[in-house]
mmCIF file of C-alpha atoms in Angstrom:
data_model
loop_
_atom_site.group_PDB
_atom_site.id
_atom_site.type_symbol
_atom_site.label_atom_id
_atom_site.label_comp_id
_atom_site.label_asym_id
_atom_site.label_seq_id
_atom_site.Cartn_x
_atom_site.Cartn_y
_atom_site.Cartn_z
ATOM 1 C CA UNK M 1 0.000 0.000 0.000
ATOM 2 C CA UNK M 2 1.684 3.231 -1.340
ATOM 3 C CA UNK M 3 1.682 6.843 1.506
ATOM 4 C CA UNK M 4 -1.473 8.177 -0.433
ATOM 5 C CA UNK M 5 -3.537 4.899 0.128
ATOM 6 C CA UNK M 6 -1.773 5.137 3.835
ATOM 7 C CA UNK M 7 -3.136 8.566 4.315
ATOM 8 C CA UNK M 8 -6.623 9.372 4.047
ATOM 9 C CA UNK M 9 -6.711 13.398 5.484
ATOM 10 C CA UNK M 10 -9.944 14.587 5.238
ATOM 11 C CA UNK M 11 -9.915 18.499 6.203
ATOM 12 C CA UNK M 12 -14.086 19.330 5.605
ATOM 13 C CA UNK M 13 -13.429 23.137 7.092
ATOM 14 C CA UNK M 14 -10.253 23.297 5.039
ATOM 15 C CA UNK M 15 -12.887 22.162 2.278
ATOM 16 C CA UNK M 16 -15.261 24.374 2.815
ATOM 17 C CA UNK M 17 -13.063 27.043 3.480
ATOM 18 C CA UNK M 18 -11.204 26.684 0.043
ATOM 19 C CA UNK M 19 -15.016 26.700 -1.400
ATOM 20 C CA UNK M 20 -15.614 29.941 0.209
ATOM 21 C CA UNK M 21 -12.417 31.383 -1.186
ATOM 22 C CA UNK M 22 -12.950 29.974 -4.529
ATOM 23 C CA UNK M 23 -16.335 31.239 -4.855
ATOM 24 C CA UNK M 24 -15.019 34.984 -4.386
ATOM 25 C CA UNK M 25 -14.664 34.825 -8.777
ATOM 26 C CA UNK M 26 -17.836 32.918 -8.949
ATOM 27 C CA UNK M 27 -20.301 34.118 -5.752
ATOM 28 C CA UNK M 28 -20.170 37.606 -4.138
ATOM 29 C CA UNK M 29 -18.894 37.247 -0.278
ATOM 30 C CA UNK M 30 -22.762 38.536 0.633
ATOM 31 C CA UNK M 31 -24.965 36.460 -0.981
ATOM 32 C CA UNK M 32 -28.498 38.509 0.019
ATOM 33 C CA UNK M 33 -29.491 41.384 2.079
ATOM 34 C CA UNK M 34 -32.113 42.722 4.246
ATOM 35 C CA UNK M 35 -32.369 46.003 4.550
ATOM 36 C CA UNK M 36 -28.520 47.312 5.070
ATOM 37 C CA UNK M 37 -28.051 43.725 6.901
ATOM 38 C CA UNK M 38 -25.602 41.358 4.987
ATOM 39 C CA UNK M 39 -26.036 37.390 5.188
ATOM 40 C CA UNK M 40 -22.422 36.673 4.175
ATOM 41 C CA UNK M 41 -21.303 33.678 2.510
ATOM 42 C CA UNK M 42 -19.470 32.598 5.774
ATOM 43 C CA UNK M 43 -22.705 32.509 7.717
ATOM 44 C CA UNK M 44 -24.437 30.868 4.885
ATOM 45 C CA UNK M 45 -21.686 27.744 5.251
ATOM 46 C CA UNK M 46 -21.941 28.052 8.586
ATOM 47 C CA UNK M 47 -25.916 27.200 8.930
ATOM 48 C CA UNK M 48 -25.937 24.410 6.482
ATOM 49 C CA UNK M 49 -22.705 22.639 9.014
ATOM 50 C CA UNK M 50 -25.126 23.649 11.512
ATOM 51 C CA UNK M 51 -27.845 21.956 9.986
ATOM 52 C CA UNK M 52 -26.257 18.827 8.480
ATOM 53 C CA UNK M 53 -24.229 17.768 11.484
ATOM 54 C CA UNK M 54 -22.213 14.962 10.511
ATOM 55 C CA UNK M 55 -24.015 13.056 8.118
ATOM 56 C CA UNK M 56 -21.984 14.807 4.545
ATOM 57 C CA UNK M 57 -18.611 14.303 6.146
ATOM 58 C CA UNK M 58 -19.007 10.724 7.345
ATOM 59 C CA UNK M 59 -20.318 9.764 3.823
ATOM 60 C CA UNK M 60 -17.286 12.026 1.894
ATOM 61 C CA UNK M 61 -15.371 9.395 4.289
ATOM 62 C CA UNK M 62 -17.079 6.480 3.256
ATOM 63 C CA UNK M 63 -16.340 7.672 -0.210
ATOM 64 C CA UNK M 64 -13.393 8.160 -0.084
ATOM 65 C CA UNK M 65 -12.359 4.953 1.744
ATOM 66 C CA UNK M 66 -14.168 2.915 -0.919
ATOM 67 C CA UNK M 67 -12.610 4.486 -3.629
ATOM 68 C CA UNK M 68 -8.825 3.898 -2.051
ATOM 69 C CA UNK M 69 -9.935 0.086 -1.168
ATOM 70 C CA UNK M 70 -11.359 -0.483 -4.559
ATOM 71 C CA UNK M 71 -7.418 0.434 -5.752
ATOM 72 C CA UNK M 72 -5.926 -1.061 -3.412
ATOM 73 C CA UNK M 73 -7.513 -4.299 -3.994
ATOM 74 C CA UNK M 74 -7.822 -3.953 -8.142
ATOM 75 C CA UNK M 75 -10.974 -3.705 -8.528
ATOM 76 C CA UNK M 76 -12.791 -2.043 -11.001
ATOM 77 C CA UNK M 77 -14.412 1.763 -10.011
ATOM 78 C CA UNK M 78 -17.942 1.952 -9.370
ATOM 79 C CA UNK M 79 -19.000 3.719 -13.352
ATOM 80 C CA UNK M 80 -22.246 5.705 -13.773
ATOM 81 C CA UNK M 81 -23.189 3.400 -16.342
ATOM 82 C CA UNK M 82 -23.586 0.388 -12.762
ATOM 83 C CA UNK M 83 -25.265 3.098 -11.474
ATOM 84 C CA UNK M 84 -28.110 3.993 -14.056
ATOM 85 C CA UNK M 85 -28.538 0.316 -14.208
ATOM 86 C CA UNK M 86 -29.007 0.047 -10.654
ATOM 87 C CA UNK M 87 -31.692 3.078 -10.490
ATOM 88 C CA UNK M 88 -33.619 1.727 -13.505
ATOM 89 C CA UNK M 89 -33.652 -1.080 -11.810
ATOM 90 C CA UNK M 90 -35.046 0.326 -8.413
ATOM 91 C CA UNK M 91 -37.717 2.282 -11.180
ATOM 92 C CA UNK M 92 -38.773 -1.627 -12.429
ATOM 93 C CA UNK M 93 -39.346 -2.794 -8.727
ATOM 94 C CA UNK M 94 -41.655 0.297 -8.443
ATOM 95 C CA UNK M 95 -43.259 -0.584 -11.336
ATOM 96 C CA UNK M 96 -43.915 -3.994 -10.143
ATOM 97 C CA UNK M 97 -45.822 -3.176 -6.657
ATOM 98 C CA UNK M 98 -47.359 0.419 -7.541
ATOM 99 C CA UNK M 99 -48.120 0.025 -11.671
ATOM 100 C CA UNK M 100 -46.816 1.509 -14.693
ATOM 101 C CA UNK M 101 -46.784 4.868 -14.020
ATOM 102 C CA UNK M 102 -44.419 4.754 -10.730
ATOM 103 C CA UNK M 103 -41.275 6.312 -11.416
ATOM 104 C CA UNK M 104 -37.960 7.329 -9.696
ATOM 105 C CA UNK M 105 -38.771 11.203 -9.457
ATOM 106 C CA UNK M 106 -41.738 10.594 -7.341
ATOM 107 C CA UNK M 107 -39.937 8.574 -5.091
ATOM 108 C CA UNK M 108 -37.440 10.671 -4.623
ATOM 109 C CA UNK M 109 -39.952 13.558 -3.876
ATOM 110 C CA UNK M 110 -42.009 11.152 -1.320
ATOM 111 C CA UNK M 111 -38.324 10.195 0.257
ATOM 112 C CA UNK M 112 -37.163 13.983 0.031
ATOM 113 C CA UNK M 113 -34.535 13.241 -1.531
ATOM 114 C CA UNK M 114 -32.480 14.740 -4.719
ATOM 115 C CA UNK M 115 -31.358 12.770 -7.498
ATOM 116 C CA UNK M 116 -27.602 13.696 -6.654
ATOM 117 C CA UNK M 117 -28.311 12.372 -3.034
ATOM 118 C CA UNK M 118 -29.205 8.633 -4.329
ATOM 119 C CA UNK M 119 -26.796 8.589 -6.885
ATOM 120 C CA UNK M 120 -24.384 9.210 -4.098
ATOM 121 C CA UNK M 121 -25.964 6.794 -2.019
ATOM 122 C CA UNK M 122 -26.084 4.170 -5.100
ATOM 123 C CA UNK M 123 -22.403 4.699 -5.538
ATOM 124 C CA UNK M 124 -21.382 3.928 -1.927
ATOM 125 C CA UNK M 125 -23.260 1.036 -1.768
ATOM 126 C CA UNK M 126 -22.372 -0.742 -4.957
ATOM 127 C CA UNK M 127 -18.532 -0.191 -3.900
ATOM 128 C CA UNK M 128 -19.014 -1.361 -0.524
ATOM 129 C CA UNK M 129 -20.746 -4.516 -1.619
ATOM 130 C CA UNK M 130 -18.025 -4.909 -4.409
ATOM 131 C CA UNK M 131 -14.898 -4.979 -1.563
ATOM 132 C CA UNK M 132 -17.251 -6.924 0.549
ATOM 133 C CA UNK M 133 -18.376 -9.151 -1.938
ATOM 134 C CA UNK M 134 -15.730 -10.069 -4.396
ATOM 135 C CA UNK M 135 -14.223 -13.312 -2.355
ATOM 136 C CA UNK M 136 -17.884 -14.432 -1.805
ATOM 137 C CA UNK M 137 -20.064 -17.379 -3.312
ATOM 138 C CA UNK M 138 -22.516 -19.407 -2.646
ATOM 139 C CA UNK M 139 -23.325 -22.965 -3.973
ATOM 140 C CA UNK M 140 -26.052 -25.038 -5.615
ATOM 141 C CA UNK M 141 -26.134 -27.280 -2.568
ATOM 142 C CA UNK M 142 -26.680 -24.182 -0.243
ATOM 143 C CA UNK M 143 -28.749 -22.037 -2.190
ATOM 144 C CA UNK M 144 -30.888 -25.102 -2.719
ATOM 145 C CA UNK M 145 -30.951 -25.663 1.441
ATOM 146 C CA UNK M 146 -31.890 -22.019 1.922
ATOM 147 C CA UNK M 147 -34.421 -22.244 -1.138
ATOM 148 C CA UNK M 148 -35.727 -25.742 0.574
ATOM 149 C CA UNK M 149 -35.413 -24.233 4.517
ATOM 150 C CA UNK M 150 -37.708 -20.687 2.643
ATOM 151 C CA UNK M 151 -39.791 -22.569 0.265
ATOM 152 C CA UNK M 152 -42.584 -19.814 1.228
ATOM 153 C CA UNK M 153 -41.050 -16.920 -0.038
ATOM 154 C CA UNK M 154 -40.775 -18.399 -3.277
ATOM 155 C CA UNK M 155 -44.860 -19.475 -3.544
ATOM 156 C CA UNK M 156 -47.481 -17.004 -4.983
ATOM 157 C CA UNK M 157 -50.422 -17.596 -2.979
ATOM 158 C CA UNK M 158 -54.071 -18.231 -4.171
ATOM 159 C CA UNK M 159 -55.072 -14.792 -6.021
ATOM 160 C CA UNK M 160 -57.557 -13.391 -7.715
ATOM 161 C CA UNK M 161 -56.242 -12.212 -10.671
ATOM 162 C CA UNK M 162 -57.353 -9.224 -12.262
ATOM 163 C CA UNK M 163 -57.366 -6.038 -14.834
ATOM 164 C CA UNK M 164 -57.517 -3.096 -12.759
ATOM 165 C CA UNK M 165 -58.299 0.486 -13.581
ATOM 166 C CA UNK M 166 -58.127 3.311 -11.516
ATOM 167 C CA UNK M 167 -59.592 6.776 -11.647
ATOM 168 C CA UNK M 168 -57.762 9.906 -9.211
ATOM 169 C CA UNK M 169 -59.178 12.701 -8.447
ATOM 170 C CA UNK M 170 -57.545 16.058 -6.780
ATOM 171 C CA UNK M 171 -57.169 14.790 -3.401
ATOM 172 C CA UNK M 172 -55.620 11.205 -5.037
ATOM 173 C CA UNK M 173 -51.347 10.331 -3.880
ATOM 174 C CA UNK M 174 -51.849 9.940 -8.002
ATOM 175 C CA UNK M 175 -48.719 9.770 -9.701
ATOM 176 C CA UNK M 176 -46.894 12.985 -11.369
ATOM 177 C CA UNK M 177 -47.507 12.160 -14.334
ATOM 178 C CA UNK M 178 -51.683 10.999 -13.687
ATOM 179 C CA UNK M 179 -52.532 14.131 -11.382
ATOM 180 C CA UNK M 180 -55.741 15.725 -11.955
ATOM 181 C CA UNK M 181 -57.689 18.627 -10.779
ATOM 182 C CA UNK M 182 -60.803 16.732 -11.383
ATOM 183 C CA UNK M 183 -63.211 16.521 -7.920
ATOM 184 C CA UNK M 184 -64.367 13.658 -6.735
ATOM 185 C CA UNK M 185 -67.672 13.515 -8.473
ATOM 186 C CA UNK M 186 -65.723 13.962 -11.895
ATOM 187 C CA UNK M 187 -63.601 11.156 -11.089
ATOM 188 C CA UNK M 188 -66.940 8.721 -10.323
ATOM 189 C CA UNK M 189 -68.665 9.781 -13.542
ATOM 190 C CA UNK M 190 -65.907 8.810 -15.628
ATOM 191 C CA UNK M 191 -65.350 5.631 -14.077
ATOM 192 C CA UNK M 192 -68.870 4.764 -14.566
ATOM 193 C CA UNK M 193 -68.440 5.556 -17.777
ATOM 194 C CA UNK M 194 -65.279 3.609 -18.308
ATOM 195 C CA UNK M 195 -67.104 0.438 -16.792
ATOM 196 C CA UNK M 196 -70.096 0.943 -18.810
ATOM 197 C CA UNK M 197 -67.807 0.905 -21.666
ATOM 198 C CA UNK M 198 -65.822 -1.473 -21.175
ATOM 199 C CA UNK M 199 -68.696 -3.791 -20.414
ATOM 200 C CA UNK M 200 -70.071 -3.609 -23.803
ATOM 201 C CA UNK M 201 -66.566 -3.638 -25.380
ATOM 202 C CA UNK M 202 -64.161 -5.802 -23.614
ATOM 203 C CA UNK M 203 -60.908 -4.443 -25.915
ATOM 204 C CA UNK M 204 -61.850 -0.966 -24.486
ATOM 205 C CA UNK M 205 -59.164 -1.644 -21.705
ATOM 206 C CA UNK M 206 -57.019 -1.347 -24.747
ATOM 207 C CA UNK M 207 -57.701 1.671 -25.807
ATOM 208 C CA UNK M 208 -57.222 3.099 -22.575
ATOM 209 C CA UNK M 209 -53.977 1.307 -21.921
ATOM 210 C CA UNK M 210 -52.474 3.063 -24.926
ATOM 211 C CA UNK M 211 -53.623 6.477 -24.302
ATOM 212 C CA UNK M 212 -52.181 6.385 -20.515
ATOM 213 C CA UNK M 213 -54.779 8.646 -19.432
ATOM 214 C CA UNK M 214 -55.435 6.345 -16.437
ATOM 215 C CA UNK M 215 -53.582 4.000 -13.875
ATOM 216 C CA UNK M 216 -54.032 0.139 -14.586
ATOM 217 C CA UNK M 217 -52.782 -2.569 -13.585
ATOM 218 C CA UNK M 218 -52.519 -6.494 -14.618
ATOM 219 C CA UNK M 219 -53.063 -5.695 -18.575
ATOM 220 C CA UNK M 220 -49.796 -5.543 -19.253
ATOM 221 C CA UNK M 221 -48.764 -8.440 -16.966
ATOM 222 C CA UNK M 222 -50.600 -10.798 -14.659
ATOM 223 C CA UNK M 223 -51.640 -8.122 -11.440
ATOM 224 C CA UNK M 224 -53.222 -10.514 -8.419
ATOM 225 C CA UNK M 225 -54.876 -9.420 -4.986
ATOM 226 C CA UNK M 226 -54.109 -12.376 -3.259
ATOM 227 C CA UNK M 227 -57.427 -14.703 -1.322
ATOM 228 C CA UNK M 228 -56.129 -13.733 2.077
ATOM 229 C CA UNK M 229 -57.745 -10.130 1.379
ATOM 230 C CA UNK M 230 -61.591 -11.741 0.437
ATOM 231 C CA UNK M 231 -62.867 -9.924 3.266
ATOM 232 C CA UNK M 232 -60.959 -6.844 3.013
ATOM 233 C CA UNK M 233 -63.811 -3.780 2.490
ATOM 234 C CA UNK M 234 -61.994 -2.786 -0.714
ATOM 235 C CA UNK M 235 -62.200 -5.848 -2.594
ATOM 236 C CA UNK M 236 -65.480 -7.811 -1.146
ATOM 237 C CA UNK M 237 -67.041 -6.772 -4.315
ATOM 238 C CA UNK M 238 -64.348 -7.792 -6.397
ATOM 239 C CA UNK M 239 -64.293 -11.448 -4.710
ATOM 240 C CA UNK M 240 -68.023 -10.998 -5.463
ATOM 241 C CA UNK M 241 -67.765 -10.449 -9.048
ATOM 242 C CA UNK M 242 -67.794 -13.461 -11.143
ATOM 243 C CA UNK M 243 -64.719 -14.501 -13.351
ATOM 244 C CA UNK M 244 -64.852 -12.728 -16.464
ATOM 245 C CA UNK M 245 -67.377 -9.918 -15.315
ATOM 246 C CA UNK M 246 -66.332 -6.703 -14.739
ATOM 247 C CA UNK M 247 -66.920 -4.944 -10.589
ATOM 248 C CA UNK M 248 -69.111 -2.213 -9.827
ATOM 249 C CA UNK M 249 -67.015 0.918 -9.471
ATOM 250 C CA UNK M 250 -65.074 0.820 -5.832
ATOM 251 C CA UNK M 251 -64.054 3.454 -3.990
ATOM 252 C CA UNK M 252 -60.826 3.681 -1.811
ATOM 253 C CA UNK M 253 -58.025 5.977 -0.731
ATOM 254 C CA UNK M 254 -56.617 6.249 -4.043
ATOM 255 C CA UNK M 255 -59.849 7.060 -6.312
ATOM 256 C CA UNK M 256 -62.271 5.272 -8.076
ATOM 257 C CA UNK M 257 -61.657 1.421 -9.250
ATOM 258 C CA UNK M 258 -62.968 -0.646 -11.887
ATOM 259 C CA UNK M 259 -61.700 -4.435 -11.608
ATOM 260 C CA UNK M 260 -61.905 -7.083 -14.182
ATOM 261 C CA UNK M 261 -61.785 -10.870 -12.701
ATOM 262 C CA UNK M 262 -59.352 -12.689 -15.152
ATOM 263 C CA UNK M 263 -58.728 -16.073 -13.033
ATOM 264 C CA UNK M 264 -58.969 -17.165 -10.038
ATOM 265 C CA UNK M 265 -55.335 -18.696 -9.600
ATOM 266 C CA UNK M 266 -53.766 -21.426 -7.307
ATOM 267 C CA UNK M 267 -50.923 -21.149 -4.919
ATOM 268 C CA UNK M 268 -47.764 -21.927 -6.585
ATOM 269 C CA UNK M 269 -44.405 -23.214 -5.918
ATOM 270 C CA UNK M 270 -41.607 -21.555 -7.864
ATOM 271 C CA UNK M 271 -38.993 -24.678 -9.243
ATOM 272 C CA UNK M 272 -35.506 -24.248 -7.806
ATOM 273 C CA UNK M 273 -34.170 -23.349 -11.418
ATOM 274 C CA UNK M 274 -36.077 -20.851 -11.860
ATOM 275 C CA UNK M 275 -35.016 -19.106 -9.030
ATOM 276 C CA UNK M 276 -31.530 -20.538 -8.442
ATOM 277 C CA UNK M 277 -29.868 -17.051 -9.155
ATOM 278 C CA UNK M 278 -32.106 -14.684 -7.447
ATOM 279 C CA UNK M 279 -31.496 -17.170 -4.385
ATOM 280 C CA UNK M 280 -28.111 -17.035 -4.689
ATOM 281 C CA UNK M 281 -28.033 -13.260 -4.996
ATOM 282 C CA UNK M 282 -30.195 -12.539 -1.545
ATOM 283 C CA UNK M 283 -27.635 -15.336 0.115
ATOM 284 C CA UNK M 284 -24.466 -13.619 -0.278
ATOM 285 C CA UNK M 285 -26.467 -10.099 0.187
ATOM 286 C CA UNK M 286 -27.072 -11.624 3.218
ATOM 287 C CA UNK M 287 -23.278 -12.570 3.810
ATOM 288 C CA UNK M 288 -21.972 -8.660 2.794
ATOM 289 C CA UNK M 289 -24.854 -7.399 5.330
ATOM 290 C CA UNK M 290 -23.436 -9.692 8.111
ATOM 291 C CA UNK M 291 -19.938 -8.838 7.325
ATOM 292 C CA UNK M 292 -20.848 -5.331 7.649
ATOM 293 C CA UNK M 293 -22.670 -5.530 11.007
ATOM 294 C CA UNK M 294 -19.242 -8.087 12.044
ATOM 295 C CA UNK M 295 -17.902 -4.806 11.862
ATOM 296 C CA UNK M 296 -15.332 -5.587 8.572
ATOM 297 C CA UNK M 297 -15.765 -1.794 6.883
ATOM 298 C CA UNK M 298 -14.653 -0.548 10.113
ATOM 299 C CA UNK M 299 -12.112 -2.425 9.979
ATOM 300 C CA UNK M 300 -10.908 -1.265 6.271
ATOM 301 C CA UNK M 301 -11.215 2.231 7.480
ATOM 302 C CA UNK M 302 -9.103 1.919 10.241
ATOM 303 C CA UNK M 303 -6.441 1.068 7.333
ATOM 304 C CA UNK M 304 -6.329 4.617 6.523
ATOM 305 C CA UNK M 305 -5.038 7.621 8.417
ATOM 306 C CA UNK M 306 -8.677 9.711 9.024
ATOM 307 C CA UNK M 307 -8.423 13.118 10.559
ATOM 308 C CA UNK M 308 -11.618 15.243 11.504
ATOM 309 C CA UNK M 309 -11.028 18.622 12.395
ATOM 310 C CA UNK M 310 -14.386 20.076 12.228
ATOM 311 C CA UNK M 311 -16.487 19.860 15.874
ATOM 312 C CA UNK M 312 -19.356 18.404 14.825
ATOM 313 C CA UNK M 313 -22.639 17.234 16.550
ATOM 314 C CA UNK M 314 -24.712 14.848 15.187
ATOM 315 C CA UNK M 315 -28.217 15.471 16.711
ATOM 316 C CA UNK M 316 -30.271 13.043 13.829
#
């Protein structure tokens, strides 16, 4: 290990005072006034320390340890190509529980959190998993015990399954891209309408699926509410409705719902093959995870020479 992989000096003051000097060609030292009062850019720096506490540094730490380790043990660098793949994957999984429309912006916006932020976050974790991780691998024998030992979280129970339409209205968590100013009573005329349409036409679903006016669910692929909600308020009418009919309208939190019963569908076990890899994936997840709580990135860190200098309470 070569002095600058030795030495990891992190000076966030020194960092922020540089910044400060720096931004004398780019920012003006008072940033606003009120009245003949100047908020200097000092005292803006200052506030946001104030406010942040320790959180930035300890991840610009993090960062930076990863990034050493990854060199230190030739590995490759975490690209922004792993992590586009790894948000549009996070966007599918979205997609999968909330419907088509879910995207990564409105999650970031219900998590309060900036793009920037979870690309940062994406970063650190993909690195940490990769120095964790690289030495790690798990079997067929034991991914077949765990899969064998967990043979429930790999069955689909009974389910209804169904086409699913819904209608939002202004006071609807709808998403960004399917928010309306419509009222309520606007929202449950068109979804009568939509039923009574789609009654007499059953490609109507179609039609709407292509125009993406409205949220639905299961037309694109299979969408079940599973048998253990039967008696759930929301869907007694839809466990009412016979296979191949279409529910009355339904009202819950979200808007106005129009189901279609497709099948009623059995439990079913998922073969070993078919989910060999995604087995063997959540194993040695599980194997970084306990090597971090064993304490081994601490470990790493304490590899590296890691001065604080700024006096920093963390009250989060």
């Amino acid at each position: 290990m070569n002095k600058l992989t030795k030495s990891l000096g992190l000076v966030l003051f020194s960092m922020v005072s540089m910044a400060v000097l720096l931004a004398d060609e780019v920012l003006p030292k008072v940033v606003a006034k009120v009245g003949e009062n100047a908020i200097s850019i000092n005292e803006y720096v200052k506030r946001l320390i104030d406010q942040d506490g320790t959180k930035t540094m300890e991840n610009i730490i993090v960062e930076k340890v990863i990034e050493l380790e990854l060199i230190e043990m030739k590995l490759s660098a975490v690209t922004e190509n792993e992590i586009d793949l790894h948000i549009n994957l996070m966007e599918k999984q979205l997609q999968s529980t909330q419907g088509p429309y879910a995207n990564i912006h409105t999650f970031l916006k219900n998590q309060n959190m900036k793009m920037g932020d979870l690309r940062r976050k994406t970063k650190r974790e993909i690195g940490l998993r990769r120095i964790l991780g690289h030495t790690l691998d798990v079997s067929d024998d034991e991914a077949f015990k765990h899969y064998e030992e967990y043979k429930k979280f790999y069955t689909s129970p009974e389910a209804r399954r169904v086409i699913a339409i819904t209608v939002f209205h202004r006071e609807s968590p709808a998403p960004k891209a399917l928010q309306s100013d419509r009222s309520e009573a606007e929202a449950k005329d068109i979804a009568e309408n939509i039923r009574k349409s789609w009654v007499e036409d059953d490609k109507y679903v179609k039609m709407l699926w292509e125009t993406k006016q409205y949220f639905i669910r299961g037309f694109d692929k299979p969408f079940g509410i599973p048998l253990t909600m039967k008696l759930e308020k929301n869907y007694l009418n839809v466990f009412g409705t016979p296979v191949g009919k279409i529910s009355e309208v339904i009202l819950d939190k979200n808007g106005f719902n129009i189901y279609k019963v497709v099948a009623d569908l059995p439990a079913r076990v998922a073969p070993f093959e078919e989910v060999k890899e995604n087995v063997k994936g959540e194993l040695i997840a599980n194997k970084i995870e306990k090597s971090i709580q064993d304490g081994e990135f601490e470990k790493i860190k304490k590899k590296y020479k890691i001065e604080r200098y700024l006096d920093l309470k963390d009250d989060k």
